[in-house]
């Protein structure tokens, strides 16, 4: 087990500086254009693929970093560049992780390469879980997968929403209910190959922020998939469902709490994204306050401005430490006895909203215009308190965990 540390080693610093350079030289110059266009920044993704950032190998290396700091470090630097473009670069990773976590070796080897493509022909993938009536309440999922034994095929019907890369992806990973009575434990994940009949893109959302990231509904109307597209295979699914039914009879809350632990482990990565956006806005505000003069002196000489910057920096550093602690705990198998994963995501996401708003205030009228990036950063920051569990859900998880109450 790696000891928790606040110091990056030499290899981690080298990766951090490499990512920072890419964010500064490639992502930032393109940020305003793709935010205005509200389109997937394919040229930037291609550049990321050429240098090795847009690849499974890169994220696997960071994920298996024994210190737990590889992923949060990478997320912070990329999202420091721009949240919308960064999400377009890392969005495929959500689907890839779903396959890695649940798929067979054959499924991993077959589908993950098709998610990324290659530097000359990049592809993206989509992870489809949320639904119009099942966001925070995952147990209300209505998308159904029914097994057709005669044809040894799964038939899926339903509508997914808020899917990053939904409809434009080469490969979709779709979560569906195979046993509604088991709530979230009755869910299974399926690969939907490119060109599968019945899968179409629904509404593409015109968003407040992260506009360079494609977000859309995915409609599944009689989608038929061979048994090989069920992640993990049917035998494994049947065994898992049987165990879940037995546990549900003996004590259902233990089943649900075990599932919650999986979500806890993924939330620090979102916290790291928020830290990156907050840090970017803080740096713009700090530079502006040093150079902008009013009444014959830089505005940072005014206590009202200086104290805001002090609070901004303090919150950012505190958020990063919570994210790093939770990331280290997750990688090293430490139990989240106080919902530390949710803590990190809650504090970091709220910090991003607050810091970006303060940055606009420090820049005054300039901050409210699109001539300066803090306006975009403030719009982007709003998503962190919503996706991967709203701030209200994080508080619910934390409060129930520390009180010993069941998490439903």
XYZ file of C-alpha atoms in Angstrom:
408
model
C 0.000 0.000 0.000
C 1.395 3.396 -0.986
C 1.627 5.996 1.773
C -0.477 9.096 1.354
C 1.633 12.016 0.223
C 1.064 15.563 -0.960
C 4.214 15.488 -3.089
C 4.267 14.226 -6.666
C 7.235 12.069 -7.596
C 9.514 12.929 -10.518
C 7.590 10.765 -12.996
C 4.266 12.281 -11.961
C 5.686 15.795 -12.270
C 6.899 14.998 -15.772
C 3.433 13.783 -16.794
C 1.800 16.799 -15.148
C 4.066 19.231 -17.015
C 3.440 17.399 -20.305
C -0.328 17.603 -19.818
C -0.113 21.230 -18.761
C 1.813 22.052 -21.915
C -0.808 20.359 -24.092
C -3.596 22.162 -22.255
C -1.871 25.518 -22.636
C -0.716 25.125 -26.246
C -3.541 23.118 -27.837
C -6.688 23.181 -25.700
C -6.797 26.793 -24.502
C -6.294 28.459 -27.902
C -9.238 26.430 -29.256
C -11.555 26.796 -26.261
C -13.560 29.877 -27.221
C -14.089 28.719 -30.826
C -15.508 25.315 -29.930
C -17.603 26.758 -27.117
C -19.241 29.076 -29.655
C -19.637 26.324 -32.251
C -21.116 23.875 -29.723
C -19.591 21.001 -31.648
C -17.258 18.131 -30.850
C -13.669 19.397 -31.303
C -12.471 16.559 -33.521
C -9.167 18.260 -34.487
C -8.211 18.681 -30.828
C -9.120 15.074 -30.009
C -6.987 13.996 -32.958
C -4.034 16.014 -31.629
C -4.522 14.395 -28.228
C -4.484 10.985 -29.916
C -1.280 11.800 -31.809
C 0.640 12.600 -28.631
C -0.844 9.662 -26.686
C -3.255 11.465 -24.359
C -6.395 10.200 -26.078
C -5.750 6.503 -25.542
C -6.640 3.716 -23.169
C -2.970 3.123 -22.381
C -2.528 6.615 -20.978
C -5.557 6.444 -18.697
C -4.721 2.906 -17.604
C -1.267 4.075 -16.525
C -2.769 6.875 -14.464
C -5.516 4.661 -13.028
C -3.054 2.052 -11.806
C -0.779 4.644 -10.180
C -0.365 3.192 -6.672
C -0.482 6.651 -5.069
C -3.942 7.287 -6.517
C -2.859 10.706 -7.773
C -2.484 9.884 -11.472
C -6.126 10.386 -12.483
C -6.845 13.526 -10.393
C -3.603 15.107 -11.559
C -4.444 14.420 -15.214
C -8.027 15.650 -14.859
C -7.000 18.856 -13.138
C -4.514 19.800 -15.868
C -6.800 18.990 -18.807
C -9.786 20.795 -17.296
C -7.529 23.725 -16.423
C -7.220 24.048 -20.195
C -10.977 23.996 -20.896
C -13.774 21.941 -19.409
C -15.760 21.378 -22.617
C -12.828 20.228 -24.719
C -11.383 18.192 -21.847
C -14.681 16.370 -21.398
C -14.650 15.542 -25.116
C -11.183 14.045 -24.628
C -11.937 12.042 -21.470
C -15.607 11.194 -22.162
C -14.776 7.964 -23.967
C -13.065 6.803 -20.804
C -16.441 6.408 -19.073
C -17.484 3.732 -21.557
C -14.037 2.139 -21.579
C -14.009 1.814 -17.800
C -17.444 0.209 -17.962
C -16.086 -2.476 -20.274
C -12.887 -2.928 -18.277
C -14.818 -3.323 -15.036
C -17.431 -5.766 -16.298
C -16.309 -7.270 -19.603
C -14.532 -10.489 -20.472
C -11.012 -10.446 -21.885
C -12.441 -11.028 -25.349
C -14.890 -8.140 -24.986
C -12.157 -5.833 -23.735
C -9.869 -6.740 -26.611
C -12.633 -6.412 -29.191
C -14.445 -3.244 -28.207
C -12.083 -0.850 -26.461
C -9.849 -0.354 -29.530
C -12.984 0.484 -31.514
C -13.889 3.144 -28.942
C -10.730 5.148 -29.596
C -9.891 4.384 -33.214
C -6.415 5.612 -34.141
C -4.739 9.030 -34.581
C -5.647 9.145 -38.276
C -9.289 8.180 -37.662
C -10.317 8.922 -34.072
C -13.541 7.487 -32.663
C -15.485 8.179 -29.473
C -17.652 6.045 -27.209
C -20.683 6.789 -25.055
C -21.770 5.500 -21.668
C -25.574 5.601 -21.453
C -27.066 5.311 -17.984
C -29.228 8.344 -17.055
C -32.837 8.536 -18.201
C -35.495 11.264 -18.294
C -37.064 9.828 -15.117
C -33.988 8.182 -13.607
C -31.134 10.544 -12.855
C -30.251 10.528 -9.165
C -32.852 7.791 -8.620
C -31.134 5.009 -10.591
C -33.595 2.433 -9.234
C -36.290 4.034 -11.419
C -34.557 3.022 -14.656
C -37.123 2.094 -17.310
C -34.892 0.875 -20.117
C -35.460 -2.875 -20.305
C -33.389 -5.701 -21.709
C -35.274 -8.944 -22.328
C -33.568 -12.172 -23.343
C -34.958 -13.923 -26.422
C -33.934 -17.513 -25.728
C -35.008 -18.777 -29.149
C -32.604 -16.455 -30.941
C -30.097 -16.073 -28.062
C -30.428 -12.323 -28.365
C -31.132 -9.439 -26.001
C -33.866 -6.972 -26.984
C -33.498 -3.474 -25.538
C -36.085 -0.709 -25.453
C -35.852 2.654 -23.746
C -34.488 6.178 -23.867
C -31.246 7.408 -22.354
C -30.454 11.048 -21.735
C -27.490 13.276 -20.878
C -25.205 10.867 -22.732
C -21.787 12.316 -23.495
C -21.086 11.441 -27.157
C -24.571 9.913 -27.387
C -25.542 9.178 -30.972
C -22.173 10.154 -32.480
C -20.251 7.384 -30.735
C -18.803 4.437 -32.579
C -19.618 2.199 -29.611
C -22.349 2.737 -27.010
C -22.349 1.068 -23.596
C -25.955 0.929 -22.379
C -27.147 0.132 -18.867
C -30.560 -1.561 -18.784
C -32.740 -3.326 -16.253
C -33.012 -7.095 -16.623
C -34.824 -7.607 -13.294
C -36.783 -4.524 -12.149
C -37.599 -6.083 -8.759
C -33.920 -5.883 -7.774
C -33.689 -2.126 -8.420
C -30.087 -1.145 -9.278
C -28.784 -4.679 -8.608
C -30.981 -5.886 -11.442
C -29.112 -3.770 -13.988
C -26.710 -5.052 -16.639
C -24.479 -3.365 -19.212
C -24.503 -4.030 -22.934
C -22.269 -3.178 -25.869
C -24.163 -1.698 -28.808
C -21.873 -2.046 -31.858
C -21.655 0.647 -34.546
C -24.500 0.611 -37.059
C -26.865 -1.450 -34.900
C -30.479 -1.007 -36.119
C -32.830 0.613 -33.628
C -30.312 2.930 -31.936
C -30.742 6.566 -32.899
C -29.762 9.945 -31.530
C -32.592 11.879 -29.976
C -32.415 15.485 -28.902
C -28.991 17.111 -28.845
C -28.897 19.448 -25.866
C -27.866 23.089 -26.234
C -26.171 23.589 -22.913
C -25.295 26.455 -20.583
C -21.692 25.255 -20.335
C -19.264 22.511 -21.463
C -20.619 23.267 -24.920
C -17.692 21.661 -26.783
C -18.824 18.323 -25.376
C -21.643 16.610 -27.277
C -24.573 15.673 -25.019
C -27.698 14.011 -26.378
C -30.510 11.540 -25.881
C -30.090 7.995 -27.171
C -33.231 6.142 -28.248
C -33.277 2.339 -28.273
C -36.232 0.928 -30.176
C -36.192 -2.853 -30.460
C -32.397 -3.000 -30.460
C -31.317 -6.621 -30.861
C -27.926 -7.712 -29.625
C -26.225 -11.100 -29.690
C -25.540 -12.671 -26.329
C -21.859 -11.805 -26.721
C -22.741 -8.113 -26.243
C -23.795 -8.602 -22.608
C -20.784 -7.464 -20.599
C -19.443 -10.369 -18.571
C -21.709 -12.936 -20.229
C -25.050 -14.457 -19.276
C -23.705 -17.092 -16.908
C -22.020 -14.448 -14.785
C -25.161 -12.297 -14.881
C -27.397 -15.175 -13.773
C -25.080 -15.920 -10.858
C -25.023 -12.269 -9.811
C -28.796 -11.951 -9.988
C -29.232 -15.105 -7.904
C -26.905 -13.731 -5.210
C -28.700 -10.379 -5.278
C -32.096 -12.031 -4.833
C -30.801 -14.025 -1.879
C -29.202 -10.962 -0.262
C -32.343 -8.939 -0.861
C -34.336 -11.562 1.059
C -31.856 -11.529 3.957
C -31.199 -7.786 4.106
C -31.614 -5.569 1.088
C -29.820 -2.554 2.508
C -26.472 -4.346 2.447
C -26.924 -4.901 -1.267
C -27.629 -1.249 -1.952
C -24.789 0.030 0.234
C -22.303 -2.174 -1.594
C -23.409 -0.630 -4.875
C -23.019 2.867 -3.439
C -19.354 2.167 -2.737
C -18.716 1.942 -6.482
C -20.098 5.452 -7.055
C -18.071 6.781 -4.128
C -14.831 5.648 -5.750
C -15.529 7.481 -9.037
C -16.509 10.864 -7.629
C -13.007 12.208 -6.799
C -12.224 12.325 -10.535
C -15.107 14.782 -11.034
C -13.790 16.747 -8.070
C -10.430 16.985 -9.811
C -12.119 18.368 -12.937
C -13.736 21.054 -10.779
C -10.406 21.904 -9.163
C -8.880 22.414 -12.615
C -11.617 24.849 -13.661
C -11.459 26.722 -10.344
C -7.683 27.028 -10.548
C -7.879 28.388 -14.081
C -10.359 31.101 -13.064
C -8.335 31.995 -9.976
C -5.167 32.441 -12.033
C -6.939 34.747 -14.501
C -8.341 36.812 -11.630
C -4.988 36.977 -9.851
C -3.171 38.157 -12.973
C -5.896 40.719 -13.685
C -5.812 42.058 -10.121
C -2.049 42.519 -10.329
C -2.153 44.478 -13.574
C -5.491 46.322 -13.496
C -5.130 49.782 -11.959
C -7.837 51.917 -10.404
C -7.249 55.136 -8.448
C -3.563 54.960 -9.293
C -2.742 51.488 -7.939
C -3.310 47.798 -8.791
C -6.681 46.593 -7.536
C -5.000 43.763 -5.618
C -3.844 46.460 -3.188
C -7.470 46.809 -2.152
C -8.281 44.549 0.767
C -11.690 43.679 -0.668
C -10.033 42.143 -3.740
C -7.015 40.669 -1.954
C -9.169 38.866 0.612
C -11.320 37.353 -2.147
C -8.202 35.981 -3.815
C -6.984 34.604 -0.482
C -10.290 32.788 0.026
C -10.242 31.479 -3.552
C -6.749 30.014 -3.207
C -7.572 28.488 0.182
C -10.700 26.755 -1.110
C -8.885 25.417 -4.190
C -6.061 23.926 -2.124
C -8.532 22.427 0.363
C -10.571 20.918 -2.478
C -7.478 19.390 -4.058
C -6.449 17.805 -0.761
C -9.906 16.255 -0.307
C -9.754 14.899 -3.870
C -6.265 13.486 -3.408
C -7.183 11.868 -0.098
C -10.253 10.182 -1.566
C -8.329 9.082 -4.670
C -5.589 7.545 -2.541
C -8.191 5.783 -0.377
C -9.978 4.345 -3.413
C -6.828 2.961 -5.044
C -5.564 1.483 -1.773
C -8.849 -0.110 -0.760
C -9.491 2.098 2.258
C -13.181 2.171 3.240
C -15.018 5.456 2.848
C -16.304 5.473 6.411
C -17.431 9.106 6.189
C -18.274 9.165 2.451
C -14.933 10.780 1.661
C -15.516 10.316 -2.073
C -18.718 12.340 -1.906
C -17.046 14.884 0.360
C -14.358 15.556 -2.231
C -16.827 15.905 -5.072
C -19.189 18.119 -3.062
C -16.554 20.548 -1.841
C -14.647 20.745 -5.119
C -17.749 21.311 -7.238
C -19.105 24.000 -4.932
C -15.641 25.568 -4.914
C -15.592 25.740 -8.709
C -18.936 27.567 -8.787
C -17.899 30.004 -6.069
C -14.390 30.716 -7.360
C -15.488 31.290 -10.956
C -18.200 33.697 -9.733
C -15.627 35.561 -7.639
C -13.324 35.757 -10.661
C -16.066 37.483 -12.661
C -16.597 39.927 -9.805
C -12.891 40.779 -9.654
C -12.780 41.424 -13.393
C -15.932 43.529 -13.148
C -17.589 44.336 -16.449
C -14.768 42.619 -18.342
C -15.492 39.393 -16.515
C -19.047 39.445 -17.773
C -17.962 39.495 -21.422
C -16.736 36.712 -23.652
C -13.528 38.638 -24.247
C -12.262 37.070 -21.027
C -12.408 33.325 -20.285
C -13.856 33.536 -16.760
C -17.351 33.981 -18.205
C -17.013 30.616 -19.959
C -15.409 29.021 -16.910
C -18.326 30.132 -14.751
C -20.812 28.556 -17.166
C -18.756 25.366 -17.292
C -18.464 25.145 -13.497
C -22.223 24.848 -13.046
C -22.189 21.234 -14.276
C -19.986 19.956 -11.459
C -22.746 20.342 -8.866
C -25.119 18.394 -11.124
C -23.511 15.410 -12.862
C -22.124 12.314 -11.133
C -24.602 13.048 -8.353
C -25.928 16.501 -7.473
C -24.624 18.394 -4.451
C -27.865 17.509 -2.711
C -27.251 13.805 -3.326
C -23.674 14.154 -2.032
C -24.967 15.728 1.175
C -27.531 12.952 1.499
C -24.841 10.280 1.108
C -22.505 11.995 3.577
C -25.202 12.603 6.189
C -26.546 9.068 5.997
C -23.047 7.588 6.140
C -21.939 9.505 9.232
C -25.274 8.858 10.968
C -25.284 5.161 10.176
C -28.563 5.419 8.289
C -29.105 3.282 5.171
C -28.331 4.811 1.782
C -31.142 4.060 -0.652
